XYZ file of C-alpha atoms in Angstrom:
563
model
C 8.814 46.233 -82.148
C 9.303 43.334 -79.704
C 7.774 40.204 -81.254
C 7.318 38.806 -77.739
C 4.567 41.319 -76.981
C 3.565 42.795 -80.349
C 0.908 40.130 -81.063
C 1.876 39.656 -84.727
C -1.160 37.467 -85.463
C -3.292 40.597 -85.596
C -1.748 41.352 -88.996
C -1.255 37.743 -90.112
C -4.291 36.012 -88.607
C -4.804 32.688 -90.352
C -8.019 31.467 -88.722
C -11.403 31.560 -90.444
C -12.605 34.466 -88.290
C -11.401 37.788 -86.964
C -9.089 37.827 -83.943
C -10.738 40.943 -82.520
C -14.022 39.521 -81.266
C -16.094 40.019 -78.150
C -17.781 37.158 -76.324
C -20.524 38.586 -74.082
C -21.159 36.954 -70.689
C -23.129 33.735 -71.125
C -23.976 30.910 -68.749
C -23.737 27.300 -69.860
C -27.398 26.877 -68.921
C -28.367 29.721 -71.268
C -26.185 28.192 -73.976
C -27.942 24.824 -73.622
C -31.374 26.440 -73.621
C -30.608 28.339 -76.829
C -29.514 25.143 -78.596
C -32.629 23.301 -77.415
C -34.810 26.099 -78.782
C -32.999 25.889 -82.116
C -32.626 22.094 -82.438
C -35.124 20.387 -80.068
C -35.480 17.147 -82.050
C -31.894 16.730 -83.170
C -29.850 14.002 -81.498
C -27.322 15.398 -79.026
C -25.939 11.983 -78.049
C -25.668 8.626 -79.785
C -24.795 5.734 -77.471
C -24.692 2.047 -78.394
C -27.168 2.693 -81.236
C -29.621 4.748 -79.151
C -30.160 8.473 -79.732
C -30.964 11.141 -77.131
C -32.419 14.419 -78.399
C -31.596 17.935 -77.253
C -35.079 18.366 -75.817
C -34.991 15.046 -73.942
C -31.600 15.649 -72.323
C -32.524 19.228 -71.447
C -35.715 18.013 -69.769
C -33.812 15.337 -67.843
C -31.210 17.921 -66.789
C -33.982 20.105 -65.369
C -35.450 17.169 -63.472
C -32.045 16.355 -62.003
C -31.659 19.997 -60.968
C -34.994 19.764 -59.158
C -33.874 16.530 -57.488
C -30.664 18.155 -56.282
C -32.588 21.072 -54.850
C -34.926 18.674 -53.068
C -31.845 17.094 -51.470
C -30.638 20.395 -50.155
C -28.038 21.279 -52.794
C -27.885 25.058 -53.009
C -26.100 27.572 -55.210
C -22.332 27.265 -55.113
C -22.209 23.799 -53.553
C -20.164 21.153 -55.315
C -21.549 18.127 -57.156
C -19.055 15.488 -58.271
C -19.229 13.435 -61.463
C -17.429 10.079 -61.361
C -18.531 8.953 -64.806
C -17.252 7.669 -68.152
C -18.656 8.953 -71.442
C -22.333 8.037 -71.131
C -25.504 10.048 -71.884
C -26.114 10.487 -68.162
C -22.986 12.613 -67.974
C -24.742 15.323 -70.025
C -27.833 15.393 -67.808
C -25.807 15.320 -64.602
C -23.424 18.043 -65.789
C -25.991 20.555 -66.993
C -28.509 19.577 -64.323
C -26.044 20.439 -61.569
C -25.418 23.795 -63.263
C -29.166 24.458 -63.494
C -29.366 23.950 -59.727
C -26.665 26.598 -59.317
C -24.087 24.033 -58.204
C -20.469 23.770 -59.281
C -19.485 20.558 -61.066
C -16.336 18.697 -60.010
C -14.999 16.242 -62.593
C -13.344 13.088 -61.264
C -11.452 10.671 -63.474
C -13.072 7.205 -63.698
C -9.557 5.787 -63.315
C -9.081 7.204 -59.821
C -8.386 4.887 -56.942
C -10.478 5.300 -53.807
C -7.612 7.244 -52.198
C -7.311 9.659 -55.144
C -11.067 10.160 -55.356
C -11.388 10.739 -51.605
C -8.574 13.303 -51.610
C -10.312 15.410 -54.243
C -13.749 14.947 -52.686
C -12.335 16.313 -49.441
C -10.465 19.142 -51.149
C -13.449 20.247 -53.228
C -16.021 19.801 -50.478
C -18.322 17.864 -52.803
C -21.512 16.859 -50.997
C -22.984 14.588 -53.642
C -21.432 12.254 -56.207
C -22.958 10.830 -59.393
C -21.596 7.527 -60.697
C -22.485 4.466 -62.808
C -23.339 0.940 -61.617
C -20.299 -0.709 -63.183
C -17.570 -2.622 -61.320
C -14.863 -0.114 -62.222
C -16.728 2.740 -60.512
C -19.484 1.836 -58.059
C -17.426 -0.041 -55.417
C -14.877 2.789 -55.378
C -17.599 5.409 -55.016
C -19.243 3.482 -52.179
C -15.909 3.170 -50.382
C -15.385 6.931 -50.617
C -18.949 7.569 -49.431
C -18.219 5.535 -46.316
C -14.811 7.063 -45.595
C -15.141 10.751 -46.457
C -17.408 13.761 -45.795
C -19.364 12.883 -48.955
C -23.051 12.780 -48.015
C -24.939 11.246 -50.933
C -24.346 8.936 -53.879
C -26.541 8.956 -56.989
C -26.190 5.886 -59.226
C -27.058 5.817 -62.908
C -27.929 2.326 -64.159
C -26.157 1.332 -67.349
C -29.175 -0.654 -68.520
C -31.312 2.510 -68.552
C -29.007 4.105 -71.139
C -29.028 1.250 -73.664
C -31.341 0.344 -76.569
C -34.112 -2.149 -75.630
C -32.388 -5.404 -76.614
C -29.049 -4.497 -75.018
C -30.889 -3.237 -71.944
C -32.708 -6.545 -71.623
C -29.461 -8.496 -71.971
C -27.833 -6.506 -69.157
C -30.862 -6.922 -66.896
C -31.161 -10.649 -67.548
C -27.554 -11.709 -67.653
C -25.427 -8.887 -66.281
C -22.325 -10.566 -67.581
C -20.134 -8.747 -65.091
C -21.064 -5.440 -66.699
C -22.865 -4.069 -63.647
C -22.527 -4.067 -59.871
C -25.410 -4.392 -57.413
C -26.429 -1.057 -55.897
C -26.509 -1.104 -52.065
C -29.884 -0.360 -50.520
C -28.773 2.399 -48.162
C -30.430 5.661 -47.265
C -27.532 7.745 -48.588
C -27.484 5.933 -51.953
C -30.254 6.499 -54.479
C -30.820 5.603 -58.108
C -30.745 8.242 -60.804
C -34.441 7.724 -61.494
C -35.343 8.312 -57.863
C -33.280 11.516 -57.844
C -35.224 13.111 -60.669
C -37.758 15.728 -59.593
C -40.220 18.026 -61.292
C -39.577 21.676 -62.093
C -36.443 23.202 -60.563
C -36.572 26.528 -58.770
C -34.901 29.230 -60.886
C -31.355 30.160 -59.863
C -29.741 33.439 -60.848
C -26.271 32.878 -62.325
C -23.623 35.533 -62.865
C -21.616 34.014 -65.736
C -18.471 35.977 -64.941
C -18.392 35.276 -61.214
C -20.202 31.993 -60.552
C -18.139 28.830 -60.892
C -19.380 26.170 -63.288
C -16.501 23.757 -62.886
C -13.730 22.800 -60.509
C -11.343 21.053 -62.855
C -8.377 19.416 -61.156
C -5.052 19.673 -62.896
C -3.095 16.562 -63.762
C -0.765 17.233 -60.862
C 2.446 17.559 -62.891
C 3.966 19.340 -59.895
C 2.825 18.345 -56.430
C -0.776 17.838 -55.363
C -3.425 18.395 -58.080
C -5.101 21.784 -57.816
C -8.707 22.677 -58.617
C -8.842 25.276 -61.392
C -11.865 27.522 -60.847
C -13.672 27.944 -64.183
C -16.714 30.184 -64.450
C -19.686 29.763 -66.761
C -18.215 32.526 -68.924
C -14.778 30.917 -69.051
C -16.263 27.722 -70.483
C -18.962 29.318 -72.647
C -16.438 31.740 -74.116
C -13.987 28.946 -74.941
C -16.728 26.945 -76.669
C -17.632 30.009 -78.749
C -13.977 30.731 -79.514
C -13.463 27.194 -80.819
C -16.648 27.373 -82.877
C -15.715 30.797 -84.257
C -12.622 29.468 -86.062
C -14.502 26.530 -87.627
C -15.285 27.253 -91.289
C -17.759 24.347 -91.230
C -19.794 25.609 -88.258
C -23.473 24.946 -88.808
C -22.918 22.001 -91.157
C -23.399 18.337 -90.226
C -21.517 17.845 -86.981
C -21.005 14.296 -85.713
C -18.183 14.143 -83.186
C -16.590 10.877 -82.171
C -16.813 11.217 -78.381
C -14.024 8.933 -77.204
C -11.896 11.592 -75.491
C -13.037 11.391 -71.824
C -15.499 14.133 -70.891
C -14.035 14.481 -67.401
C -10.989 16.095 -69.064
C -11.142 19.810 -69.886
C -10.124 19.275 -73.547
C -13.165 17.090 -74.159
C -15.404 19.143 -71.872
C -14.902 22.180 -74.091
C -14.407 20.671 -77.546
C -16.537 17.532 -77.475
C -19.353 18.564 -75.099
C -19.842 22.344 -74.944
C -18.709 23.163 -78.486
C -20.822 20.407 -80.048
C -23.891 21.403 -78.060
C -23.390 25.055 -79.093
C -23.124 24.006 -82.746
C -26.206 21.781 -82.763
C -24.112 18.675 -83.318
C -24.202 15.104 -82.047
C -21.700 13.224 -79.872
C -21.236 9.545 -80.667
C -20.108 8.404 -77.215
C -17.731 5.607 -76.344
C -17.243 4.931 -72.608
C -13.503 4.429 -73.014
C -10.879 4.351 -75.705
C -10.349 0.961 -77.314
C -8.781 1.178 -80.765
C -10.898 -1.582 -82.330
C -14.183 -0.147 -81.017
C -13.208 3.379 -82.023
C -12.447 2.310 -85.588
C -15.734 0.385 -85.747
C -17.600 3.493 -84.592
C -16.098 5.477 -87.450
C -17.811 3.122 -89.867
C -21.091 3.106 -87.939
C -21.766 6.826 -87.449
C -19.594 8.462 -90.152
C -18.204 11.172 -87.865
C -17.123 14.559 -89.169
C -14.524 15.253 -86.474
C -12.301 13.453 -84.005
C -10.644 15.109 -81.020
C -7.766 13.018 -79.686
C -4.430 12.958 -77.915
C -1.384 11.749 -79.885
C -1.219 8.362 -78.165
C -4.756 7.639 -79.383
C -3.706 8.351 -82.954
C -0.694 6.076 -82.544
C -2.882 3.272 -81.169
C -5.320 3.616 -84.081
C -2.447 3.501 -86.563
C -1.066 0.364 -84.940
C -4.368 -1.531 -85.084
C -4.857 -3.928 -88.022
C -8.399 -2.588 -88.628
C -7.028 0.879 -89.441
C -6.291 0.001 -93.070
C -9.869 -1.268 -93.520
C -11.530 1.839 -92.041
C -13.125 4.497 -94.251
C -12.219 7.941 -92.865
C -13.713 9.951 -95.739
C -16.473 11.501 -93.613
C -13.977 13.116 -91.217
C -13.096 16.701 -92.111
C -10.259 16.967 -89.586
C -8.649 15.338 -86.583
C -7.795 17.774 -83.786
C -4.850 16.700 -81.640
C -4.214 18.226 -78.237
C -3.335 17.391 -74.657
C 0.308 16.643 -75.495
C 2.859 17.522 -78.201
C 2.052 15.878 -81.538
C 5.082 13.993 -82.909
C 5.587 14.887 -86.566
C 5.983 11.205 -87.623
C 2.584 10.365 -86.071
C 0.944 13.296 -87.871
C 2.492 12.342 -91.203
C 1.681 8.631 -90.900
C -1.925 9.270 -89.872
C -2.518 11.770 -92.672
C -0.918 9.516 -95.262
C -2.817 6.409 -94.185
C -6.239 8.007 -93.597
C -6.319 10.975 -95.966
C -7.465 13.208 -93.089
C -5.652 16.354 -91.998
C -4.372 16.242 -88.403
C -4.382 19.667 -86.765
C -2.370 20.377 -83.636
C -3.727 22.666 -80.941
C -2.678 23.646 -77.455
C -4.401 24.314 -74.182
C -4.381 23.675 -70.482
C -6.802 23.135 -67.642
C -6.355 26.681 -66.389
C -7.382 27.992 -69.823
C -10.677 26.068 -70.056
C -9.164 23.737 -72.617
C -8.009 25.606 -75.721
C -5.591 28.524 -76.195
C -4.175 28.118 -79.704
C -4.571 25.877 -82.718
C -3.421 25.601 -86.273
C -6.085 26.764 -88.739
C -8.696 24.254 -89.830
C -8.206 25.662 -93.328
C -4.947 27.155 -94.497
C -1.373 26.575 -93.430
C -0.713 23.966 -90.764
C 2.823 24.819 -89.820
C 4.849 21.819 -88.704
C 6.304 22.084 -85.241
C 3.899 24.794 -84.098
C 0.707 24.941 -82.054
C -0.747 27.473 -84.481
C -2.136 30.863 -83.556
C -4.263 31.971 -80.608
C -8.041 31.765 -80.581
C -10.000 34.989 -81.073
C -9.704 37.458 -78.164
C -6.724 35.522 -76.770
C -3.459 37.359 -76.136
C -0.030 35.794 -75.652
C 3.337 37.035 -74.401
C 6.673 35.537 -73.459
C 8.090 36.002 -69.965
C 11.736 35.812 -69.020
C 12.510 32.215 -68.025
C 14.359 33.277 -64.877
C 12.353 36.355 -63.872
C 8.627 36.383 -64.648
C 8.394 40.079 -63.747
C 10.163 40.810 -67.042
C 9.409 39.883 -70.632
C 11.789 37.672 -72.577
C 14.342 39.418 -74.742
C 13.274 39.871 -78.388
C 13.728 36.666 -80.349
C 14.539 34.625 -77.261
C 12.410 31.756 -75.910
C 10.354 32.548 -72.843
C 7.572 31.221 -70.674
C 4.279 31.454 -72.527
C 1.662 33.606 -70.755
C -2.013 33.928 -71.718
C -4.731 36.545 -71.305
C -8.273 35.894 -72.506
C -11.902 35.250 -71.510
C -11.187 31.523 -71.053
C -8.511 31.975 -68.353
C -9.458 30.613 -64.917
C -10.212 32.722 -61.872
C -7.642 30.943 -59.730
C -7.105 27.744 -57.726
C -9.625 26.418 -55.235
C -8.452 27.193 -51.684
C -4.867 27.646 -52.910
C -4.053 31.387 -52.773
C -0.324 30.641 -52.708
C -0.450 28.591 -55.895
C -2.816 31.105 -57.465
C -0.425 33.991 -56.878
C 2.399 32.052 -58.490
C 0.223 31.154 -61.491
C -0.175 34.724 -62.719
C 2.155 37.466 -63.894
C 0.673 40.879 -63.168
C 1.076 43.641 -65.740
C -0.417 47.095 -66.160
C -2.320 47.381 -69.414
C -4.355 49.982 -71.233
C -7.460 49.036 -69.249
C -5.790 48.569 -65.876
C -4.173 45.643 -64.088
C -3.939 42.444 -66.118
C -3.352 38.933 -64.765
C -1.464 36.862 -67.328
C -1.674 33.116 -66.801
C 1.759 31.491 -66.669
C 1.644 28.196 -68.558
C 5.029 26.797 -67.512
C 5.744 26.094 -71.195
C 8.733 27.611 -72.964
C 7.845 29.017 -76.381
C 8.967 31.082 -79.343
C 6.862 33.231 -81.690
C 7.299 33.113 -85.439
C 7.175 36.617 -86.984
C 3.682 35.979 -88.357
C 2.253 34.725 -85.092
C 2.609 30.948 -85.152
C 3.737 29.652 -81.755
C 6.410 27.023 -81.151
C 6.561 25.216 -77.814
C 10.151 24.466 -76.946
C 9.447 22.531 -73.752
C 7.981 22.688 -70.282
C 10.155 24.774 -67.984
C 9.890 22.123 -65.260
C 10.920 19.358 -67.677
C 14.215 20.967 -68.669
C 17.286 18.887 -67.813
C 20.362 20.691 -66.489
C 23.479 19.015 -67.964
C 26.696 20.660 -66.706
C 24.876 23.985 -66.607
C 23.348 23.587 -70.063
C 19.575 23.363 -70.488
C 18.372 20.326 -72.431
C 14.780 20.226 -73.645
C 13.443 16.633 -73.553
C 10.912 17.233 -76.318
C 13.671 18.125 -78.764
C 15.499 14.867 -78.044
C 12.225 12.934 -78.270
C 11.414 14.525 -81.640
C 14.668 13.162 -83.081
C 14.220 9.709 -81.551
C 10.709 9.425 -82.974
C 12.199 9.725 -86.456
C 13.690 6.249 -86.019
C 11.319 3.836 -87.797
C 11.566 1.309 -84.960
C 10.298 3.697 -82.261
C 6.607 3.937 -81.449
C 6.593 6.123 -78.302
C 9.295 7.709 -76.187
C 9.946 9.824 -73.113
C 13.211 11.457 -72.079
C 13.865 12.349 -68.439
C 16.829 13.570 -66.450
C 18.732 11.106 -64.289
C 20.976 12.161 -61.417
C 24.666 12.108 -62.317
C 27.590 12.860 -59.997
C 29.656 14.591 -62.679
C 27.092 16.364 -64.901
C 24.369 16.927 -62.301
C 21.842 15.338 -64.656
C 21.999 13.317 -67.853
C 19.157 12.549 -70.283
C 17.875 8.996 -70.532
C 15.344 7.783 -73.085
C 12.582 5.223 -72.545
C 10.863 3.831 -75.636
C 8.353 1.345 -76.915
C 8.897 -0.269 -80.311
C 6.470 -0.677 -83.170
C 4.951 -4.127 -83.247
C 6.943 -5.230 -86.302
C 10.265 -3.608 -85.331
C 13.461 -4.999 -83.835
C 16.186 -2.855 -82.281
C 18.356 -2.913 -79.186
C 18.730 -0.108 -76.686
C 22.389 0.344 -77.594
C 21.583 0.550 -81.301
C 18.989 3.237 -80.663
C 21.330 5.130 -78.333
C 24.098 5.208 -80.949
C 21.634 6.215 -83.668
C 20.203 9.032 -81.536
C 23.446 10.425 -80.124
C 24.892 10.766 -83.612
C 22.056 13.182 -84.475
C 21.891 15.494 -81.440
C 24.139 17.916 -79.592
C 26.807 16.841 -77.129
C 24.921 17.926 -74.030
C 21.691 16.331 -75.312
C 23.195 12.873 -75.677
C 21.457 10.168 -73.645
C 23.291 7.766 -71.387
C 20.940 4.943 -72.357
C 17.852 4.020 -74.326
C 15.633 1.685 -72.319
C 13.173 -0.442 -74.293
C 9.894 -1.189 -72.513
C 6.629 -2.923 -73.287
C 4.718 0.219 -72.322
C 5.163 3.735 -70.984
C 3.013 5.259 -68.235
C 0.082 7.369 -69.364
C -2.299 9.791 -67.687
C -6.028 9.201 -67.386
C -6.585 10.925 -70.722
C -3.994 8.721 -72.391
C -1.044 11.057 -72.846
C 2.445 10.001 -71.890
C 3.119 10.701 -68.218
C 6.623 12.002 -67.611
C 5.978 12.562 -63.903
C 4.898 8.945 -63.373
C 7.968 7.702 -65.242
C 10.241 9.806 -63.038
C 8.588 8.407 -59.930
C 8.864 4.858 -61.248
C 12.544 4.899 -62.248
C 13.840 7.466 -59.770
C 14.647 10.264 -62.191
C 16.225 13.495 -61.002
């Protein structure tokens, strides 16, 4: 039987739950309400030493929903969130959903031009932001120069414990920006109403979230995620957790505007009755201090975060014994980073895999059991995978050959917002036992182990064509990261008159390491195939990263003029 379509994990499923599960339609509002009924007095958020209970944040969400309705926001209209990780994010997110609106997440790192482009594309009428210098002036600029109609401003001081709140109000210290007194700008407090009018939500059809992709190819696209897409993914992630229902304190440093955190840090934790210890942004020193303060049980992170924690001098003094596991996603996890973190902290690092179009999570290594090096584990319950031919997506890959990974499951998006052309290209249509199936094309090249573990070979669009041979950058990077002097690296293709393209490596060094580019090039080229050999290793102080903190190959190409 063809291992590319036989779904071998059904016989060798390693997760702490059955693969064959059903996740009935559920709205995120219903999910929140159920958790409030079960855990009304538990803290849902810890922020700067202050706790916010399930009941309190649910009540504030309802009041925000009523305020939105009073301002004319109706079912299906878009409400933007331009926020870091703060308690107000929770109330704004679920409050917009209670009003029947669709949330649009905007990265706090956006420039005014980037924010305006996505405001225009999404048709967001109202934007929620925070009165800090990094956000408020940008939001006001977009309000003045785009179709955006209203701006709602949360005051940082209102989220803090009494003494810190007083310090911000008295001294400011550059932490906050003055809020303009304009008719189309109102404070969060003034936007809160009474009881919202009930809104009927169809979990399988109504959109909860427009989540813009990172734009690895062309203009970022808005993935349309329904309530059921997101609620199902939260339940899938919880289903494979053997510790579900136990103490659950998540270190909330992964930005909530990103789909990985939206599912794993926010929705999953809320479903499980847990608490999110929020940090507005990732700073290694503050993150390590928070570990000691709240004794978290889990950390969701991208590999560059783990590297930054390892490199900080406070790492060796930090007690990680409360953490059951670290879940790494968002980018490939280098084996040296995994091994160093596990050895230094005593905590298992588990690699998973997902994408915006899949609500966040598709596969992961088991939280208990074998964590197979070099794999992204097995699919979540009710998630099917297949491999498509790399050159012709209408066919499956030949048995045993790598192919483009395709996904079918309750977490897969409905399509792209106002982009029918891109949507058509994103799916491979197959006839299944229950009719026509739309398999999401991930753009990642993968192989299946016989017992269902999945190995990502590379992104199809990242492959480098060297004299007709395909070179996978991640394979070259994996070798280079074995050099003890290398901290981070990216390999891209550079135009070459003879070969068409040649690989070139860009690296940062560990703080205590010394090596030249030529030394690293000679070391690397002696360990890889002829066509994989790089023409140079360029040492840099830093490499470009995305808003979530993962290495940004696209930005590097644009910066250095790669092929």
